[in-house]
Amino acid sequence: MSPFAVLILIAVPIVLVLGYLHWRSVRSEALHALRSGGPLRQLSEAERAAFAPIRAITGAVHDDQVRRLSGALDPGSAAAIGDWPLHRILLAGVEAILPFDGWRHLATDNHAEVVMAGDVAWVVRVNGFHIVGAQGRCERHRAREEAALEPAPTAPRPPRARALAASQPSGDRLESTAEVALRRSGGLRWGGLMVALVALWSLFLGPDTGSTMGWLALNSPAIIAGGIAALRVIPRGRGPAGPLRVIQIPGVLYRLHLHPRCDGIWLIGTDRQVVVPPEWAHSGRFDGRPQLTLEVRETDGAVLAAGPHWSLAEDRHAFPPSGIVGSLAWLALLLGVLATSAVPFPGIEGIAASLARLHLPSVAGALWWPVIAAALVWQCLHVARKAWQVVRRDAARRITFERRPAPGH
């Protein structure tokens, strides 16, 4: 390697590190200047209530000291992406969260009022924007855009609940036996175990490269695929075996869209994020801001029931998950192991000769190819069967959800 190339290889990382350190220094100075400026006033109750959805989304806690932040918007800040709940920007060298449609009010020179949540500033005001009323204005703008794209309804739509208030639990209970079993369902994943064993098997059959680094380079795809499969063989995050606390929360359920290409998040009231089951969310029966009482698992916010006719445990028993995504993942890993394997193919004659000699290493190498071929055929049939089950299950579930009373009734 030429001296010039060596110099480039040394200089580029040094320049990158120095640039990063300078950027961190500038941000630290800007944050210190903001904190040392002293508060202008206290956050009002209306402003604090308006920040409730942002607190629910981020899980962060802000103080009530309103401070002044003035300066230019960093050119790299992707702020103007639409009327969504929040945008992360860099304002006057400080990382900031700009709520709702505040991006519409940004200018070359900005004068903002902010509160601090750790090292991140939350914008209360900026130029002509104020957090109070911004969510309603943003939703009305989005509703007008959606109405312009939708065909005129043939029948009048039912009235939509609009009143929002902070969520207040009205009661609690413990998980039922069925809900505990649902949370802890799923045993050993045999597809992942099969991939891990085939990948491990292939590591002992490749050619001898004469060096450890050469062997690692040759077998790294099989090592990666086998490691991924082995880590996913045993389900994790199922929680304790005993029942967990479930709280009952009355309020208005609605969805906030974080980005045009995502489903968004669900909130009940203004300040509590919940996890609506995907099949319920995609049914369309929870749209329109219904007033209902949700039964939510306290530890993770999972919705377990929504009125007397909507029970997650009963629906999962009637329409069980197919597991087709996992089967497709195992199939992809098997194909990856086959495509990148360093195991030489002995041919039909070689397989027959190996079996005739009954020499353990040669037999192991000869049998690897029939075994992985059989595993691929079995996995393909497994995926096809599950795909057919998904089609039938989704059709039956869609009919059931359409006939079922609305959530909360």
mmCIF file of C-alpha atoms in Angstrom:
data_model
loop_
_atom_site.group_PDB
_atom_site.id
_atom_site.type_symbol
_atom_site.label_atom_id
_atom_site.label_comp_id
_atom_site.label_asym_id
_atom_site.label_seq_id
_atom_site.Cartn_x
_atom_site.Cartn_y
_atom_site.Cartn_z
ATOM 1 C CA MET A 1 0.000 0.000 0.000
ATOM 2 C CA SER A 2 1.349 3.413 -0.935
ATOM 3 C CA PRO A 3 2.237 5.995 1.751
ATOM 4 C CA PHE A 4 -0.446 8.314 0.369
ATOM 5 C CA ALA A 5 -3.140 5.648 0.846
ATOM 6 C CA VAL A 6 -1.937 4.971 4.394
ATOM 7 C CA LEU A 7 -2.086 8.701 5.129
ATOM 8 C CA ILE A 8 -5.656 8.882 3.826
ATOM 9 C CA LEU A 9 -6.713 5.891 5.938
ATOM 10 C CA ILE A 10 -5.283 7.564 9.051
ATOM 11 C CA ALA A 11 -6.495 11.098 8.300
ATOM 12 C CA VAL A 12 -10.147 10.346 7.435
ATOM 13 C CA PRO A 13 -11.103 8.812 10.836
ATOM 14 C CA ILE A 14 -9.256 11.629 12.633
ATOM 15 C CA VAL A 15 -11.161 14.292 10.679
ATOM 16 C CA LEU A 16 -14.474 12.541 11.372
ATOM 17 C CA VAL A 17 -13.750 12.302 15.100
ATOM 18 C CA LEU A 18 -12.674 15.955 15.279
ATOM 19 C CA GLY A 19 -15.818 17.018 13.409
ATOM 20 C CA TYR A 20 -18.018 15.030 15.771
ATOM 21 C CA LEU A 21 -16.292 16.481 18.834
ATOM 22 C CA HIS A 22 -16.744 20.016 17.464
ATOM 23 C CA TRP A 23 -20.447 19.340 16.813
ATOM 24 C CA ARG A 24 -20.884 18.000 20.350
ATOM 25 C CA SER A 25 -19.071 21.037 21.772
ATOM 26 C CA VAL A 26 -21.339 23.455 19.893
ATOM 27 C CA ARG A 27 -24.448 21.640 21.083
ATOM 28 C CA SER A 28 -23.182 21.551 24.659
ATOM 29 C CA GLU A 29 -22.494 25.284 24.622
ATOM 30 C CA ALA A 30 -25.943 26.047 23.171
ATOM 31 C CA LEU A 31 -27.635 23.867 25.784
ATOM 32 C CA HIS A 32 -25.633 25.484 28.588
ATOM 33 C CA ALA A 33 -26.551 28.963 27.350
ATOM 34 C CA LEU A 34 -30.236 28.004 27.268
ATOM 35 C CA ARG A 35 -30.193 26.627 30.806
ATOM 36 C CA SER A 36 -28.213 29.543 32.246
ATOM 37 C CA GLY A 37 -30.578 32.123 30.741
ATOM 38 C CA GLY A 38 -33.150 31.618 33.479
ATOM 39 C CA PRO A 39 -36.891 30.987 33.085
ATOM 40 C CA LEU A 40 -39.286 33.562 31.652
ATOM 41 C CA ARG A 41 -42.420 32.230 33.334
ATOM 42 C CA GLN A 42 -44.223 29.074 34.456
ATOM 43 C CA LEU A 43 -45.991 26.781 32.014
ATOM 44 C CA SER A 44 -49.742 27.380 32.164
ATOM 45 C CA GLU A 45 -52.241 24.607 32.887
ATOM 46 C CA ALA A 46 -53.636 24.854 29.343
ATOM 47 C CA GLU A 47 -50.147 24.493 27.856
ATOM 48 C CA ARG A 48 -49.327 21.573 30.114
ATOM 49 C CA ALA A 49 -52.560 19.830 29.087
ATOM 50 C CA ALA A 50 -51.766 20.457 25.407
ATOM 51 C CA PHE A 51 -48.446 18.618 25.825
ATOM 52 C CA ALA A 52 -50.200 15.461 27.085
ATOM 53 C CA PRO A 53 -50.125 13.608 23.735
ATOM 54 C CA ILE A 54 -46.405 14.361 23.344
ATOM 55 C CA ARG A 55 -45.732 13.019 26.841
ATOM 56 C CA ALA A 56 -47.692 9.879 25.989
ATOM 57 C CA ILE A 57 -45.768 9.355 22.735
ATOM 58 C CA THR A 58 -42.267 9.972 24.074
ATOM 59 C CA GLY A 59 -42.660 8.783 27.655
ATOM 60 C CA ALA A 60 -40.517 11.773 28.715
ATOM 61 C CA VAL A 61 -41.181 14.235 31.530
ATOM 62 C CA HIS A 62 -40.675 17.965 31.032
ATOM 63 C CA ASP A 63 -40.315 20.721 33.598
ATOM 64 C CA ASP A 64 -42.620 23.734 33.903
ATOM 65 C CA GLN A 65 -39.981 26.455 33.454
ATOM 66 C CA VAL A 66 -40.535 28.290 30.152
ATOM 67 C CA ARG A 67 -37.267 29.562 28.636
ATOM 68 C CA ARG A 68 -36.354 31.697 25.633
ATOM 69 C CA LEU A 69 -34.611 30.086 22.636
ATOM 70 C CA SER A 70 -33.797 32.196 19.588
ATOM 71 C CA GLY A 71 -31.805 31.383 16.485
ATOM 72 C CA ALA A 72 -31.771 29.696 13.111
ATOM 73 C CA LEU A 73 -33.060 26.261 12.188
ATOM 74 C CA ASP A 74 -30.323 23.761 11.347
ATOM 75 C CA PRO A 75 -30.444 23.060 7.584
ATOM 76 C CA GLY A 76 -30.342 19.328 8.218
ATOM 77 C CA SER A 77 -33.486 19.303 10.357
ATOM 78 C CA ALA A 78 -36.291 17.426 8.621
ATOM 79 C CA ALA A 79 -39.088 19.519 10.062
ATOM 80 C CA ALA A 80 -41.612 20.179 7.311
ATOM 81 C CA ILE A 81 -43.036 16.697 6.839
ATOM 82 C CA GLY A 82 -46.712 17.355 7.523
ATOM 83 C CA ASP A 83 -49.223 17.805 10.296
ATOM 84 C CA TRP A 84 -48.046 15.028 12.602
ATOM 85 C CA PRO A 85 -47.728 15.057 16.406
ATOM 86 C CA LEU A 86 -44.049 15.925 16.601
ATOM 87 C CA HIS A 87 -40.956 16.756 14.590
ATOM 88 C CA ARG A 88 -37.378 16.591 15.870
ATOM 89 C CA ILE A 89 -35.367 19.612 14.833
ATOM 90 C CA LEU A 90 -32.145 21.428 15.758
ATOM 91 C CA LEU A 91 -32.977 25.023 16.698
ATOM 92 C CA ALA A 92 -30.125 27.387 17.576
ATOM 93 C CA GLY A 93 -27.899 24.365 18.181
ATOM 94 C CA VAL A 94 -30.348 22.737 20.639
ATOM 95 C CA GLU A 95 -32.264 19.540 19.908
ATOM 96 C CA ALA A 96 -35.957 20.376 20.092
ATOM 97 C CA ILE A 97 -39.357 18.744 19.656
ATOM 98 C CA LEU A 98 -41.724 20.843 17.561
ATOM 99 C CA PRO A 99 -45.336 19.712 18.135
ATOM 100 C CA PHE A 100 -48.090 19.369 15.555
ATOM 101 C CA ASP A 101 -48.108 22.068 12.830
ATOM 102 C CA GLY A 102 -45.418 24.267 14.377
ATOM 103 C CA TRP A 103 -43.202 23.652 11.332
ATOM 104 C CA ARG A 104 -45.493 25.940 9.338
ATOM 105 C CA HIS A 105 -44.300 28.907 11.430
ATOM 106 C CA LEU A 106 -40.537 28.391 11.135
ATOM 107 C CA ALA A 107 -38.521 31.189 9.566
ATOM 108 C CA THR A 108 -34.915 32.205 8.979
ATOM 109 C CA ASP A 109 -34.755 33.778 12.431
ATOM 110 C CA ASN A 110 -36.904 32.082 15.090
ATOM 111 C CA HIS A 111 -37.976 33.215 18.544
ATOM 112 C CA ALA A 112 -39.287 30.341 20.631
ATOM 113 C CA GLU A 113 -40.432 29.596 24.161
ATOM 114 C CA VAL A 114 -39.516 26.111 25.331
ATOM 115 C CA VAL A 115 -39.579 23.788 28.319
ATOM 116 C CA MET A 116 -36.851 21.229 28.964
ATOM 117 C CA ALA A 117 -37.216 17.442 29.026
ATOM 118 C CA GLY A 118 -33.694 16.381 29.921
ATOM 119 C CA ASP A 119 -31.430 17.756 27.181
ATOM 120 C CA VAL A 120 -34.297 18.207 24.693
ATOM 121 C CA ALA A 121 -36.334 21.404 24.403
ATOM 122 C CA TRP A 122 -40.089 21.150 23.800
ATOM 123 C CA VAL A 123 -41.452 24.132 21.875
ATOM 124 C CA VAL A 124 -44.364 25.947 23.552
ATOM 125 C CA ARG A 125 -44.334 28.923 21.171
ATOM 126 C CA VAL A 126 -42.356 29.749 18.065
ATOM 127 C CA ASN A 127 -43.033 32.881 16.039
ATOM 128 C CA GLY A 128 -46.826 32.710 15.497
ATOM 129 C CA PHE A 129 -47.298 29.143 16.775
ATOM 130 C CA HIS A 130 -48.717 28.243 20.191
ATOM 131 C CA ILE A 131 -49.131 24.695 21.516
ATOM 132 C CA VAL A 132 -52.640 25.373 22.877
ATOM 133 C CA GLY A 133 -55.163 24.456 20.208
ATOM 134 C CA ALA A 134 -52.517 23.107 17.832
ATOM 135 C CA GLN A 135 -53.674 19.482 18.004
ATOM 136 C CA GLY A 136 -57.276 20.311 17.133
ATOM 137 C CA ARG A 137 -56.183 22.583 14.297
ATOM 138 C CA CYS A 138 -53.846 19.897 12.961
ATOM 139 C CA GLU A 139 -56.579 17.247 13.052
ATOM 140 C CA ARG A 140 -59.105 19.504 11.323
ATOM 141 C CA HIS A 141 -56.605 20.167 8.543
ATOM 142 C CA ARG A 142 -55.953 16.438 8.154
ATOM 143 C CA ALA A 143 -59.707 15.682 8.132
ATOM 144 C CA ARG A 144 -60.265 18.225 5.343
ATOM 145 C CA GLU A 145 -57.484 16.640 3.269
ATOM 146 C CA GLU A 146 -58.928 13.137 3.774
ATOM 147 C CA ALA A 147 -62.468 14.326 2.963
ATOM 148 C CA ALA A 148 -61.231 15.805 -0.309
ATOM 149 C CA LEU A 149 -59.805 12.428 -1.342
ATOM 150 C CA GLU A 150 -62.768 10.279 -0.258
ATOM 151 C CA PRO A 151 -65.961 9.858 -2.329
ATOM 152 C CA ALA A 152 -69.111 11.437 -0.993
ATOM 153 C CA PRO A 153 -70.768 9.115 1.543
ATOM 154 C CA THR A 154 -74.034 7.505 0.503
ATOM 155 C CA ALA A 155 -75.361 7.604 4.053
ATOM 156 C CA PRO A 156 -74.833 10.108 6.845
ATOM 157 C CA ARG A 157 -71.920 9.259 9.079
ATOM 158 C CA PRO A 158 -72.523 8.734 12.782
ATOM 159 C CA PRO A 159 -71.527 11.600 15.040
ATOM 160 C CA ARG A 160 -67.896 11.519 16.147
ATOM 161 C CA ALA A 161 -66.932 11.996 19.754
ATOM 162 C CA ARG A 162 -64.599 14.979 19.961
ATOM 163 C CA ALA A 163 -64.246 15.767 23.661
ATOM 164 C CA LEU A 164 -60.836 14.822 25.023
ATOM 165 C CA ALA A 165 -59.763 14.701 28.634
ATOM 166 C CA ALA A 166 -57.001 13.128 30.673
ATOM 167 C CA SER A 167 -57.498 9.409 31.295
ATOM 168 C CA GLN A 168 -58.531 8.305 34.771
ATOM 169 C CA PRO A 169 -58.700 4.564 35.655
ATOM 170 C CA SER A 170 -62.107 3.568 36.959
ATOM 171 C CA GLY A 171 -61.205 0.139 38.294
ATOM 172 C CA ASP A 172 -58.822 -2.781 38.030
ATOM 173 C CA ARG A 173 -58.656 -6.560 37.988
ATOM 174 C CA LEU A 174 -56.150 -9.347 37.391
ATOM 175 C CA GLU A 175 -55.567 -11.141 34.127
ATOM 176 C CA SER A 176 -57.786 -14.133 33.525
ATOM 177 C CA THR A 177 -56.319 -17.593 33.034
ATOM 178 C CA ALA A 178 -56.924 -17.299 29.285
ATOM 179 C CA GLU A 179 -55.165 -13.916 29.139
ATOM 180 C CA VAL A 180 -52.136 -15.262 31.032
ATOM 181 C CA ALA A 181 -51.984 -18.233 28.650
ATOM 182 C CA LEU A 182 -52.250 -15.856 25.675
ATOM 183 C CA ARG A 183 -49.374 -13.708 26.942
ATOM 184 C CA ARG A 184 -47.174 -16.740 27.614
ATOM 185 C CA SER A 185 -48.193 -18.741 24.545
ATOM 186 C CA GLY A 186 -45.625 -20.202 22.220
ATOM 187 C CA GLY A 187 -43.201 -22.975 23.039
ATOM 188 C CA LEU A 188 -40.026 -24.094 21.335
ATOM 189 C CA ARG A 189 -39.821 -22.825 17.755
ATOM 190 C CA TRP A 190 -38.955 -25.955 15.813
ATOM 191 C CA GLY A 191 -38.302 -24.112 12.556
ATOM 192 C CA GLY A 192 -35.600 -22.018 14.206
ATOM 193 C CA LEU A 193 -34.099 -25.078 15.887
ATOM 194 C CA MET A 194 -33.904 -26.820 12.494
ATOM 195 C CA VAL A 195 -32.119 -23.835 10.918
ATOM 196 C CA ALA A 196 -29.664 -23.605 13.831
ATOM 197 C CA LEU A 197 -28.816 -27.321 13.643
ATOM 198 C CA VAL A 198 -28.338 -27.319 9.857
ATOM 199 C CA ALA A 199 -26.121 -24.227 10.059
ATOM 200 C CA LEU A 200 -24.068 -25.741 12.912
ATOM 201 C CA TRP A 201 -23.763 -28.990 11.003
ATOM 202 C CA SER A 202 -22.368 -27.167 7.957
ATOM 203 C CA LEU A 203 -19.556 -25.613 10.019
ATOM 204 C CA PHE A 204 -17.866 -28.992 10.446
ATOM 205 C CA LEU A 205 -18.116 -29.996 6.786
ATOM 206 C CA GLY A 206 -16.438 -27.127 4.921
ATOM 207 C CA PRO A 207 -12.935 -27.351 3.448
ATOM 208 C CA ASP A 208 -9.906 -26.739 5.659
ATOM 209 C CA THR A 209 -8.590 -23.259 4.850
ATOM 210 C CA GLY A 210 -5.503 -23.595 7.028
ATOM 211 C CA SER A 211 -6.231 -20.456 9.093
ATOM 212 C CA THR A 212 -8.820 -19.333 11.585
ATOM 213 C CA MET A 213 -9.563 -16.072 9.744
ATOM 214 C CA GLY A 214 -10.053 -17.923 6.471
ATOM 215 C CA TRP A 215 -12.415 -20.400 8.121
ATOM 216 C CA LEU A 216 -14.423 -17.540 9.702
ATOM 217 C CA ALA A 217 -14.638 -15.682 6.393
ATOM 218 C CA LEU A 218 -15.805 -18.815 4.579
ATOM 219 C CA ASN A 219 -18.400 -19.817 7.165
ATOM 220 C CA SER A 220 -19.553 -16.409 8.397
ATOM 221 C CA PRO A 221 -22.949 -16.561 6.583
ATOM 222 C CA ALA A 222 -23.774 -19.896 8.211
ATOM 223 C CA ILE A 223 -22.596 -18.594 11.597
ATOM 224 C CA ILE A 224 -24.807 -15.492 11.292
ATOM 225 C CA ALA A 225 -27.869 -17.436 10.119
ATOM 226 C CA GLY A 226 -27.443 -20.087 12.818
ATOM 227 C CA GLY A 227 -26.927 -17.449 15.508
ATOM 228 C CA ILE A 228 -30.078 -15.555 14.518
ATOM 229 C CA ALA A 229 -32.108 -18.768 14.507
ATOM 230 C CA ALA A 230 -30.688 -19.928 17.854
ATOM 231 C CA LEU A 231 -31.557 -16.602 19.511
ATOM 232 C CA ARG A 232 -35.164 -16.885 18.318
ATOM 233 C CA VAL A 233 -35.748 -20.545 19.221
ATOM 234 C CA ILE A 234 -37.073 -19.793 22.714
ATOM 235 C CA PRO A 235 -39.766 -17.066 23.042
ATOM 236 C CA ARG A 236 -38.808 -14.147 25.281
ATOM 237 C CA GLY A 237 -40.550 -11.302 27.057
ATOM 238 C CA ARG A 238 -43.565 -13.333 28.160
ATOM 239 C CA GLY A 239 -43.602 -11.934 31.675
ATOM 240 C CA PRO A 240 -44.308 -13.718 34.975
ATOM 241 C CA ALA A 241 -46.391 -16.883 35.189
ATOM 242 C CA GLY A 242 -48.884 -15.231 37.551
ATOM 243 C CA PRO A 243 -51.632 -12.804 36.475
ATOM 244 C CA LEU A 244 -50.746 -9.138 35.982
ATOM 245 C CA ARG A 245 -52.850 -6.098 36.856
ATOM 246 C CA VAL A 246 -55.383 -4.899 34.296
ATOM 247 C CA ILE A 247 -56.822 -1.385 34.637
ATOM 248 C CA GLN A 248 -60.152 -0.185 33.262
ATOM 249 C CA ILE A 249 -59.939 3.208 31.562
ATOM 250 C CA PRO A 250 -62.978 5.093 30.218
ATOM 251 C CA GLY A 251 -62.436 7.790 27.611
ATOM 252 C CA VAL A 252 -62.176 8.650 23.942
ATOM 253 C CA LEU A 253 -59.949 6.368 21.869
ATOM 254 C CA TYR A 254 -58.189 7.919 18.891
ATOM 255 C CA ARG A 255 -55.153 7.416 16.718
ATOM 256 C CA LEU A 256 -52.278 9.834 16.174
ATOM 257 C CA HIS A 257 -50.376 9.441 12.909
ATOM 258 C CA LEU A 258 -46.667 9.985 13.459
ATOM 259 C CA HIS A 259 -45.807 9.808 9.761
ATOM 260 C CA PRO A 260 -47.722 9.411 6.472
ATOM 261 C CA ARG A 261 -46.326 5.906 5.975
ATOM 262 C CA CYS A 262 -47.015 4.451 9.427
ATOM 263 C CA ASP A 263 -50.159 3.364 11.241
ATOM 264 C CA GLY A 264 -49.616 5.756 14.119
ATOM 265 C CA ILE A 265 -50.234 5.198 17.819
ATOM 266 C CA TRP A 266 -53.406 4.900 19.866
ATOM 267 C CA LEU A 267 -54.258 7.112 22.818
ATOM 268 C CA ILE A 268 -57.136 6.964 25.254
ATOM 269 C CA GLY A 269 -57.819 10.419 26.547
ATOM 270 C CA THR A 270 -55.030 12.874 25.994
ATOM 271 C CA ASP A 271 -52.244 11.273 27.967
ATOM 272 C CA ARG A 272 -52.228 7.453 27.886
ATOM 273 C CA GLN A 273 -50.777 5.394 25.053
ATOM 274 C CA VAL A 274 -52.319 1.968 24.516
ATOM 275 C CA VAL A 275 -51.603 -0.931 22.160
ATOM 276 C CA VAL A 276 -54.703 -1.937 20.210
ATOM 277 C CA PRO A 277 -54.426 -5.469 18.744
ATOM 278 C CA PRO A 278 -53.557 -5.261 15.019
ATOM 279 C CA GLU A 279 -56.625 -7.196 13.912
ATOM 280 C CA TRP A 280 -58.882 -4.797 15.824
ATOM 281 C CA ALA A 281 -57.051 -1.720 14.532
ATOM 282 C CA HIS A 282 -57.317 -2.882 10.906
ATOM 283 C CA SER A 283 -61.009 -3.804 11.218
ATOM 284 C CA GLY A 284 -62.064 -0.132 11.081
ATOM 285 C CA ARG A 285 -64.411 -0.608 14.049
ATOM 286 C CA PHE A 286 -62.225 1.499 16.352
ATOM 287 C CA ASP A 287 -61.986 4.512 14.038
ATOM 288 C CA GLY A 288 -64.043 7.649 14.587
ATOM 289 C CA ARG A 289 -63.102 8.345 18.202
ATOM 290 C CA PRO A 290 -65.493 6.024 20.047
ATOM 291 C CA GLN A 291 -66.313 6.680 23.696
ATOM 292 C CA LEU A 292 -65.626 3.410 25.483
ATOM 293 C CA THR A 293 -63.965 1.693 28.414
ATOM 294 C CA LEU A 294 -60.780 -0.220 27.676
ATOM 295 C CA GLU A 295 -59.263 -2.931 29.829
ATOM 296 C CA VAL A 296 -55.513 -2.396 29.549
ATOM 297 C CA ARG A 297 -52.645 -4.449 30.953
ATOM 298 C CA GLU A 298 -50.732 -2.022 33.150
ATOM 299 C CA THR A 299 -47.209 -3.234 32.390
ATOM 300 C CA ASP A 300 -47.240 -2.771 28.599
ATOM 301 C CA GLY A 301 -50.480 -0.925 27.746
ATOM 302 C CA ALA A 302 -51.898 -3.867 25.750
ATOM 303 C CA VAL A 303 -55.672 -3.649 25.247
ATOM 304 C CA LEU A 304 -57.281 -6.912 26.393
ATOM 305 C CA ALA A 305 -60.961 -5.951 26.119
ATOM 306 C CA ALA A 306 -63.127 -3.125 24.794
ATOM 307 C CA GLY A 307 -66.622 -3.613 26.105
ATOM 308 C CA PRO A 308 -68.569 -6.852 26.576
ATOM 309 C CA HIS A 309 -68.236 -8.051 22.973
ATOM 310 C CA TRP A 310 -64.537 -7.424 22.335
ATOM 311 C CA SER A 311 -62.189 -9.799 24.176
ATOM 312 C CA LEU A 312 -58.687 -10.400 22.845
ATOM 313 C CA ALA A 313 -58.367 -13.824 24.495
ATOM 314 C CA GLU A 314 -61.628 -15.016 22.927
ATOM 315 C CA ASP A 315 -60.704 -13.648 19.494
ATOM 316 C CA ARG A 316 -57.242 -15.219 19.553
ATOM 317 C CA HIS A 317 -58.831 -18.538 20.554
ATOM 318 C CA ALA A 318 -61.360 -18.340 17.697
ATOM 319 C CA PHE A 319 -58.874 -16.905 15.179
ATOM 320 C CA PRO A 320 -55.379 -17.982 16.300
ATOM 321 C CA PRO A 321 -52.253 -16.314 14.887
ATOM 322 C CA SER A 322 -50.869 -18.204 11.912
ATOM 323 C CA GLY A 323 -47.155 -17.687 12.542
ATOM 324 C CA ILE A 324 -46.585 -17.332 8.805
ATOM 325 C CA VAL A 325 -44.097 -14.483 9.286
ATOM 326 C CA GLY A 326 -41.888 -16.718 11.415
ATOM 327 C CA SER A 327 -42.154 -19.562 8.897
ATOM 328 C CA LEU A 328 -41.110 -17.236 6.087
ATOM 329 C CA ALA A 329 -38.153 -16.074 8.190
ATOM 330 C CA TRP A 330 -37.006 -19.665 8.778
ATOM 331 C CA LEU A 331 -37.380 -20.398 5.066
ATOM 332 C CA ALA A 332 -35.285 -17.354 4.169
ATOM 333 C CA LEU A 333 -32.562 -18.377 6.644
ATOM 334 C CA LEU A 334 -32.533 -21.931 5.278
ATOM 335 C CA LEU A 335 -32.139 -20.593 1.752
ATOM 336 C CA GLY A 336 -29.344 -18.324 2.979
ATOM 337 C CA VAL A 337 -27.506 -21.252 4.571
ATOM 338 C CA LEU A 338 -27.913 -23.293 1.385
ATOM 339 C CA ALA A 339 -26.790 -20.475 -0.920
ATOM 340 C CA THR A 340 -23.689 -19.571 1.095
ATOM 341 C CA SER A 341 -22.723 -22.993 2.342
ATOM 342 C CA ALA A 342 -19.109 -24.107 2.012
ATOM 343 C CA VAL A 343 -20.133 -27.782 2.088
ATOM 344 C CA PRO A 344 -19.075 -29.428 -1.233
ATOM 345 C CA PHE A 345 -21.813 -31.345 -3.023
ATOM 346 C CA PRO A 346 -20.638 -34.953 -3.380
ATOM 347 C CA GLY A 347 -23.131 -35.968 -6.077
ATOM 348 C CA ILE A 348 -25.352 -39.019 -6.020
ATOM 349 C CA GLU A 349 -22.404 -41.382 -6.549
ATOM 350 C CA GLY A 350 -20.491 -39.729 -3.705
ATOM 351 C CA ILE A 351 -23.455 -40.051 -1.356
ATOM 352 C CA ALA A 352 -23.839 -43.730 -2.220
ATOM 353 C CA ALA A 353 -20.104 -44.352 -1.770
ATOM 354 C CA SER A 354 -20.064 -42.577 1.578
ATOM 355 C CA LEU A 355 -22.980 -44.624 2.835
ATOM 356 C CA ALA A 356 -21.301 -47.806 1.600
ATOM 357 C CA ARG A 357 -18.083 -47.010 3.521
ATOM 358 C CA LEU A 358 -20.000 -45.881 6.657
ATOM 359 C CA HIS A 359 -17.150 -43.526 7.528
ATOM 360 C CA LEU A 360 -18.667 -41.024 9.959
ATOM 361 C CA PRO A 361 -17.204 -37.768 8.511
ATOM 362 C CA SER A 362 -17.989 -38.714 4.935
ATOM 363 C CA VAL A 363 -21.487 -39.896 5.880
ATOM 364 C CA ALA A 364 -22.146 -36.610 7.703
ATOM 365 C CA GLY A 365 -21.057 -34.645 4.647
ATOM 366 C CA ALA A 366 -23.092 -36.834 2.299
ATOM 367 C CA LEU A 367 -26.282 -36.612 4.357
ATOM 368 C CA TRP A 368 -26.158 -32.817 4.849
ATOM 369 C CA TRP A 369 -27.490 -32.107 1.367
ATOM 370 C CA PRO A 370 -30.505 -34.486 1.527
ATOM 371 C CA VAL A 371 -31.334 -33.178 5.001
ATOM 372 C CA ILE A 372 -31.336 -29.495 4.012
ATOM 373 C CA ALA A 373 -33.287 -30.323 0.838
ATOM 374 C CA ALA A 374 -35.912 -32.136 2.919
ATOM 375 C CA ALA A 375 -35.987 -29.235 5.388
ATOM 376 C CA LEU A 376 -36.588 -26.758 2.546
ATOM 377 C CA VAL A 377 -39.415 -28.849 1.076
ATOM 378 C CA TRP A 378 -41.024 -29.254 4.497
ATOM 379 C CA GLN A 379 -40.724 -25.522 5.227
ATOM 380 C CA CYS A 380 -42.201 -24.561 1.830
ATOM 381 C CA LEU A 381 -45.190 -26.849 2.425
ATOM 382 C CA HIS A 382 -45.513 -25.383 5.918
ATOM 383 C CA VAL A 383 -45.619 -21.837 4.520
ATOM 384 C CA ALA A 384 -48.178 -22.796 1.865
ATOM 385 C CA ARG A 385 -50.446 -24.432 4.455
ATOM 386 C CA LYS A 386 -50.241 -21.403 6.739
ATOM 387 C CA ALA A 387 -50.936 -19.017 3.866
ATOM 388 C CA TRP A 388 -54.159 -20.903 3.115
ATOM 389 C CA GLN A 389 -55.063 -20.777 6.812
ATOM 390 C CA VAL A 390 -54.486 -16.997 6.846
ATOM 391 C CA VAL A 391 -56.850 -16.481 3.904
ATOM 392 C CA ARG A 392 -59.620 -18.513 5.527
ATOM 393 C CA ARG A 393 -59.079 -17.039 8.986
ATOM 394 C CA ASP A 394 -59.074 -13.421 7.785
ATOM 395 C CA ALA A 395 -62.279 -13.915 5.795
ATOM 396 C CA ALA A 396 -64.092 -15.446 8.777
ATOM 397 C CA ARG A 397 -62.736 -12.835 11.191
ATOM 398 C CA ARG A 398 -63.762 -9.947 8.931
ATOM 399 C CA ILE A 399 -67.347 -11.208 8.803
ATOM 400 C CA THR A 400 -67.402 -11.692 12.576
ATOM 401 C CA PHE A 401 -66.093 -8.184 13.279
ATOM 402 C CA GLU A 402 -68.608 -6.594 10.896
ATOM 403 C CA ARG A 403 -71.529 -8.317 12.626
ATOM 404 C CA ARG A 404 -70.293 -7.608 16.155
ATOM 405 C CA PRO A 405 -71.634 -4.606 18.110
ATOM 406 C CA ALA A 406 -69.409 -1.550 18.189
ATOM 407 C CA PRO A 407 -66.629 -1.438 20.810
ATOM 408 C CA GLY A 408 -67.898 -0.296 24.173
ATOM 409 C CA HIS A 409 -71.501 -1.350 23.488
#
